[in-house]
Amino acid sequence: MVATLLRLRLRLLLHTLRREGWRIVLLVVGLLWALASSPSVLGGMVWLSRQPVEVVHDVLVLVGTVLVLGWAVVPLLVPGLDDSLDIGRFATFGLRARRLVPGLLVAALLGVPTLVTFLGSAAPALAWLGPGRELGVLPAVLALALAPVAGLTCVLASRLSTGLAARVLGSRRSREISAVGGVLVAGFAVPVVVGVAALGLEGALERVPAVAAVLGWTPLGAVWAAPAALADGEVLGALGRVVVAVGTVVLAARAWAVLLDRALVSPPARGGQSRRRRDVVLGREGLGLPAVARPALAVTRRALRYWTADPRYLSALLGSVAAPLIIVVLAGTVIDAPAAVALSIAPLMGGTIGWGRHNDVAFDGTALWMHVVAGVPGWADRAGRTLATLAWSVPVVVGVAVVGSMVAGRVDLLPASLGAGLGVLCGGLAVSAVASGALIYPVPAAGANPYAAQMGAVGASLVAQLVTSVATLALCVPVLVAFGAAMWWEPAMAWVTLGVGVLGGALVLGAGVAQGGRVYDARSVRLLARLSR
Amino acid sequence: MVSIPDPDPAPALSMRGLVKRFGATVAVAGLDLDIPAGSFYGVVGPNGAGKTTTLSMATGLLVPDEGSVLVHGVDVWGRPRGAAASLLGVLPDGLRLFDRLTGAELISYAGMLRGMDREVVAERRDDLLQALDLVGAGSTLVADYSAGMTKKVALACALVHAPRLLVLDEPFEAVDPVSAGAIRGILQRFVEAGGTVVLSSHVMALVERLCDHVAVVAGGRVLAAGTVDEVRGGQDLEERFVGLLGGGLEHAELTWLRPSSG
């Protein structure tokens, strides 16, 4: 079975490479990047080999924990990275997931990130070859032996997180669950930001040994801590951590098999039936709108329903809200300017939310025919989608700006954070309103795993993402300049930032909707043809 | 869905010189067809004949490479786009719906997208759910519908704005006999009230029973078109169809296909 799955994965890989030249470029760039970064990894390990055991332990455990967490979290924030074989395709063969798991894990090795992680996991062996280690080369040998365990921990972490998330978001109760998830993320991120801000960087660094000692016994860090225990001469401690590390992989593989078994017999698209009496599209009232405005209202109400009911929108929502928080937490530990970092959450989040809509039409899939056949004018289509995003993102950005300025202890700069957040949000949405009528690329179909990688058109998606990022940044230069001036030069500029952000943002957004509408009008039928492929 | 009888002798749908190529394949090769107003028109043809491609170009869903389409004299592909939208009700085949909406919401959505008044939409939505036996399913998500129910709710979306011309691609596929009877009744009353229906199918018996006109399409061209009696010329429609396509295929026999114990 392992050989069969490995051959299948290899064949699929070769076919996609043959069909898409862009993938080869990506593959080569990825490999070059991995090769280019290997001297720094090896150099780091050589440097560590001259450090005392405690330092090496703390560094490796912390970096290793971040690596495992990264494998679990990044695929949730950036949908389209999970390129594992789709388990649903095996449903008709009557196989148990347990027979598939080993093969799927080995097949996962045929990817640059996995390969690099597995090889990189062996690097710590170098750090254990230095002077002052007990038991001679044994710690290094153990580190080498645990490298595959570390790699498997990473791969399984990503499979479990995307599998669970797809399951949760696909259930019909996803709205409640995702609300809880959002609260948990915020509840986790905010104390960390506040804590780091309160302790200061040095204070936080002083806590590192204690944190690393605890992490070294958890599933996240045990695999990195075991050789350290051996280098200290603690054979039992090393054994204990090996048991934790191996047990983690065994349990995670079992958990993944259970998840896959569920996916085999009940695809996520078929959750329990939910009933809804109220017609949210029609609404309680028509708002007294004239006929020309009704299509936009319909699109807004439909899109709002999708924001709460479609796993792909929910994962985009969680990603666009969580990614800035995580970036800020990571930046807060590295950059020693907590106030600036905390104030920047709002514009960052405005950017991820607004820019994140640049492929919105692709999420409709061929259902777009309803808009085409009804002759919905482009401006109404654009305005409807934009208003639905604004309806939830404006309160979120305002809230984040308020909390951010309070954490930073610079309430006087709240107008700046607010203006930058709303301005960047509007700029991103303006670019999205134009781009989603012109540059679309494939996304998972409605009801499919929202995290699955999409075959075809890597080139198109790279071009679309690059063009929209650059355009968003260019549009946001004025408000970002004002924001920077308020933070580092003249606090009174905060009110200018607010003015530029809100008024300029509204103006740019209006122009984006109008221009996007013209682009859509000229191309809607061709968009539909692209979506049908 | 009452429409004023059409005194206009011009065809409800007129296609001239339609051509569509997909790469090297020519799906529709210079197709001409006039659908008289007030007719119940069946388009039949083998798999891959170009039926869906033709109907997509006729309804503004696919840009023709060449040719023109007029709906009651309005150019579907002229400027401004969408001038023919209010005249047309469309049921495409093989395209998705916004399936995270409930059936009732989807019908409302189709109505609102056309700028209809809220009260009118609400009333027609309830009538359509009733007529298509979807009242119970009106409050569940379209994602949870069976294939037949999906077809029915899509048909309701095509009807909600009371168009003058209905273009339906395989409207009876996967629909149970009881619902099919209800749909036939709705379509027949629509034609009696002066509307025009074009439907595609590969079930000859159904077209023979339901339609007054028929066109046989194969290889992206019209092989024969006219009233059902003219086209079949005294024969069974199915015999005539097979005759037009140049006889039956040589059937290779699967001698091994019998229940085995292994």
CSV table of N, CA and C in Angstrom, one decimal, chain B residues 50-119:
chain,number,residue,atom,x,y,z
B,50,GLY,N,-23.8,19.3,-29.0
B,50,GLY,CA,-23.7,20.8,-28.9
B,50,GLY,C,-25.0,21.4,-28.4
B,51,LYS,N,-25.8,20.6,-27.8
B,51,LYS,CA,-27.1,21.2,-27.2
B,51,LYS,C,-26.8,22.2,-26.1
B,52,THR,N,-26.1,21.8,-25.1
B,52,THR,CA,-25.8,22.7,-24.0
B,52,THR,C,-25.0,23.9,-24.4
B,53,THR,N,-24.1,23.7,-25.3
B,53,THR,CA,-23.3,24.9,-25.8
B,53,THR,C,-24.2,25.8,-26.6
B,54,THR,N,-25.1,25.3,-27.4
B,54,THR,CA,-26.0,26.2,-28.1
B,54,THR,C,-26.9,27.0,-27.2
B,55,LEU,N,-27.5,26.3,-26.2
B,55,LEU,CA,-28.4,26.9,-25.3
B,55,LEU,C,-27.7,27.9,-24.4
B,56,SER,N,-26.4,27.6,-24.1
B,56,SER,CA,-25.7,28.6,-23.3
B,56,SER,C,-25.4,29.9,-24.1
B,57,MET,N,-25.1,29.8,-25.4
B,57,MET,CA,-24.9,30.9,-26.2
B,57,MET,C,-26.2,31.7,-26.4
B,58,ALA,N,-27.3,31.0,-26.5
B,58,ALA,CA,-28.6,31.6,-26.7
B,58,ALA,C,-29.1,32.4,-25.5
B,59,THR,N,-28.6,32.0,-24.3
B,59,THR,CA,-29.0,32.7,-23.1
B,59,THR,C,-28.0,33.6,-22.4
B,60,GLY,N,-26.9,33.9,-23.2
B,60,GLY,CA,-26.0,34.9,-22.6
B,60,GLY,C,-25.0,34.3,-21.7
B,61,LEU,N,-24.9,33.0,-21.6
B,61,LEU,CA,-23.9,32.4,-20.6
B,61,LEU,C,-22.6,32.0,-21.3
B,62,LEU,N,-22.5,32.1,-22.6
B,62,LEU,CA,-21.3,31.7,-23.3
B,62,LEU,C,-21.1,32.6,-24.5
B,63,VAL,N,-20.0,33.2,-24.7
B,63,VAL,CA,-19.8,34.1,-25.8
B,63,VAL,C,-19.6,33.3,-27.1
B,64,PRO,N,-20.5,33.5,-28.1
B,64,PRO,CA,-20.3,32.8,-29.4
B,64,PRO,C,-19.1,33.3,-30.1
B,65,ASP,N,-18.4,32.4,-30.8
B,65,ASP,CA,-17.3,32.9,-31.7
B,65,ASP,C,-17.8,33.7,-32.8
B,66,GLU,N,-18.9,33.2,-33.4
B,66,GLU,CA,-19.5,33.9,-34.5
B,66,GLU,C,-21.0,33.8,-34.3
B,67,GLY,N,-21.8,34.7,-35.0
B,67,GLY,CA,-23.2,34.5,-35.1
B,67,GLY,C,-23.9,35.5,-34.1
B,68,SER,N,-25.3,35.5,-34.2
B,68,SER,CA,-26.1,36.4,-33.4
B,68,SER,C,-27.3,35.7,-32.8
B,69,VAL,N,-27.8,36.2,-31.7
B,69,VAL,CA,-28.9,35.6,-31.1
B,69,VAL,C,-29.9,36.8,-30.8
B,70,LEU,N,-31.2,36.6,-31.2
B,70,LEU,CA,-32.2,37.6,-30.8
B,70,LEU,C,-33.3,37.0,-30.0
B,71,VAL,N,-33.6,37.6,-28.9
B,71,VAL,CA,-34.7,37.1,-28.1
B,71,VAL,C,-35.8,38.2,-28.2
B,72,HIS,N,-36.9,37.8,-28.8
B,72,HIS,CA,-38.0,38.8,-29.1
B,72,HIS,C,-37.5,40.0,-29.7
B,73,GLY,N,-36.5,39.9,-30.6
B,73,GLY,CA,-36.0,41.0,-31.3
B,73,GLY,C,-34.9,41.7,-30.6
B,74,VAL,N,-34.6,41.3,-29.4
B,74,VAL,CA,-33.5,42.0,-28.6
B,74,VAL,C,-32.2,41.2,-28.7
B,75,ASP,N,-31.1,41.9,-29.1
B,75,ASP,CA,-29.9,41.2,-29.3
B,75,ASP,C,-29.2,40.8,-28.0
B,76,VAL,N,-29.1,39.5,-27.7
B,76,VAL,CA,-28.5,39.0,-26.5
B,76,VAL,C,-27.1,39.5,-26.3
B,77,TRP,N,-26.3,39.5,-27.4
B,77,TRP,CA,-24.9,39.9,-27.3
B,77,TRP,C,-24.6,41.3,-27.7
B,78,GLY,N,-25.7,42.1,-27.8
B,78,GLY,CA,-25.5,43.5,-28.2
B,78,GLY,C,-25.2,44.4,-26.9
B,79,ARG,N,-25.0,45.6,-27.2
B,79,ARG,CA,-24.8,46.6,-26.0
B,79,ARG,C,-26.0,47.4,-25.8
B,80,PRO,N,-26.4,47.7,-24.6
B,80,PRO,CA,-25.8,47.2,-23.4
B,80,PRO,C,-26.2,45.8,-23.1
B,81,ARG,N,-25.3,45.0,-22.5
B,81,ARG,CA,-25.5,43.6,-22.1
B,81,ARG,C,-26.7,43.6,-21.1
B,82,GLY,N,-27.4,42.5,-21.2
B,82,GLY,CA,-28.5,42.3,-20.2
B,82,GLY,C,-29.8,42.9,-20.6
B,83,ALA,N,-29.9,43.5,-21.8
B,83,ALA,CA,-31.1,44.0,-22.3
B,83,ALA,C,-32.2,42.9,-22.4
B,84,ALA,N,-31.8,41.7,-22.7
B,84,ALA,CA,-32.7,40.6,-22.9
B,84,ALA,C,-33.0,39.9,-21.6
B,85,ALA,N,-32.3,40.2,-20.5
B,85,ALA,CA,-32.3,39.5,-19.3
B,85,ALA,C,-33.7,39.3,-18.8
B,86,SER,N,-34.5,40.4,-18.8
B,86,SER,CA,-35.9,40.3,-18.2
B,86,SER,C,-36.8,39.5,-19.1
B,87,LEU,N,-36.5,39.2,-20.3
B,87,LEU,CA,-37.3,38.4,-21.2
B,87,LEU,C,-37.1,36.9,-21.0
B,88,LEU,N,-35.9,36.6,-20.5
B,88,LEU,CA,-35.4,35.2,-20.5
B,88,LEU,C,-35.5,34.6,-19.1
B,89,GLY,N,-36.0,33.3,-19.1
B,89,GLY,CA,-35.8,32.5,-17.8
B,89,GLY,C,-34.9,31.3,-18.2
B,90,VAL,N,-33.9,31.1,-17.4
B,90,VAL,CA,-32.9,30.1,-17.9
B,90,VAL,C,-32.7,29.0,-16.8
B,91,LEU,N,-32.6,27.8,-17.2
B,91,LEU,CA,-32.2,26.7,-16.4
B,91,LEU,C,-31.0,26.0,-17.0
B,92,PRO,N,-29.8,26.3,-16.6
B,92,PRO,CA,-28.6,25.7,-17.2
B,92,PRO,C,-28.4,24.3,-16.6
B,93,ASP,N,-27.6,23.5,-17.3
B,93,ASP,CA,-27.3,22.2,-16.8
B,93,ASP,C,-25.8,22.1,-16.4
B,94,GLY,N,-25.6,21.5,-15.2
B,94,GLY,CA,-24.2,21.3,-14.8
B,94,GLY,C,-23.5,22.5,-14.2
B,95,LEU,N,-24.3,23.6,-13.9
B,95,LEU,CA,-23.7,24.7,-13.2
B,95,LEU,C,-24.2,24.7,-11.8
B,96,ARG,N,-23.4,25.2,-10.9
B,96,ARG,CA,-23.7,25.2,-9.4
B,96,ARG,C,-24.8,26.2,-9.1
B,97,LEU,N,-25.3,26.1,-7.9
B,97,LEU,CA,-26.2,27.1,-7.3
B,97,LEU,C,-25.5,27.7,-6.1
B,98,PHE,N,-26.0,28.8,-5.5
B,98,PHE,CA,-25.5,29.3,-4.3
B,98,PHE,C,-26.1,28.4,-3.2
B,99,ASP,N,-25.4,27.2,-2.9
B,99,ASP,CA,-26.1,26.2,-2.2
B,99,ASP,C,-26.0,26.3,-0.7
B,100,ARG,N,-25.4,27.4,-0.2
B,100,ARG,CA,-25.5,27.6,1.2
B,100,ARG,C,-26.7,28.5,1.6
B,101,LEU,N,-27.5,28.7,0.6
B,101,LEU,CA,-28.8,29.4,0.9
B,101,LEU,C,-29.9,28.2,1.0
B,102,THR,N,-31.0,28.5,1.7
B,102,THR,CA,-32.1,27.6,1.7
B,102,THR,C,-32.8,27.7,0.3
B,103,GLY,N,-33.6,26.7,0.0
B,103,GLY,CA,-34.4,26.8,-1.2
B,103,GLY,C,-35.2,28.1,-1.4
B,104,ALA,N,-35.9,28.4,-0.3
B,104,ALA,CA,-36.7,29.7,-0.3
B,104,ALA,C,-35.8,30.9,-0.6
B,105,GLU,N,-34.6,30.9,0.1
B,105,GLU,CA,-33.7,32.1,0.0
B,105,GLU,C,-33.2,32.1,-1.5
B,106,LEU,N,-32.9,31.0,-2.1
B,106,LEU,CA,-32.4,31.0,-3.4
B,106,LEU,C,-33.4,31.6,-4.4
B,107,ILE,N,-34.6,31.2,-4.2
B,107,ILE,CA,-35.7,31.8,-5.1
B,107,ILE,C,-35.8,33.3,-4.9
B,108,SER,N,-35.8,33.7,-3.6
B,108,SER,CA,-35.8,35.1,-3.3
B,108,SER,C,-34.6,35.8,-4.0
B,109,TYR,N,-33.4,35.2,-3.9
B,109,TYR,CA,-32.2,35.8,-4.4
B,109,TYR,C,-32.4,36.0,-5.9
B,110,ALA,N,-32.9,35.0,-6.6
B,110,ALA,CA,-33.1,35.1,-8.1
B,110,ALA,C,-34.0,36.3,-8.4
B,111,GLY,N,-35.1,36.5,-7.6
B,111,GLY,CA,-36.0,37.6,-7.8
B,111,GLY,C,-35.4,38.9,-7.5
B,112,MET,N,-34.7,39.0,-6.3
B,112,MET,CA,-34.0,40.3,-5.9
B,112,MET,C,-33.0,40.7,-6.9
B,113,LEU,N,-32.2,39.7,-7.5
B,113,LEU,CA,-31.1,40.1,-8.4
B,113,LEU,C,-31.7,40.8,-9.6
B,114,ARG,N,-33.0,40.5,-9.9
B,114,ARG,CA,-33.6,41.1,-11.1
B,114,ARG,C,-34.3,42.4,-10.6
B,115,GLY,N,-34.1,42.9,-9.4
B,115,GLY,CA,-34.7,44.1,-9.0
B,115,GLY,C,-36.1,44.1,-8.7
B,116,MET,N,-36.7,42.9,-8.4
B,116,MET,CA,-38.1,42.8,-8.2
B,116,MET,C,-38.5,43.3,-6.8
B,117,ASP,N,-39.7,43.7,-6.7
B,117,ASP,CA,-40.2,44.3,-5.4
B,117,ASP,C,-40.3,43.1,-4.4
B,118,ARG,N,-40.0,43.5,-3.1
B,118,ARG,CA,-39.9,42.5,-2.1
B,118,ARG,C,-41.2,41.7,-1.9
B,119,GLU,N,-42.3,42.4,-1.8
B,119,GLU,CA,-43.6,41.7,-1.6
B,119,GLU,C,-43.9,40.7,-2.7
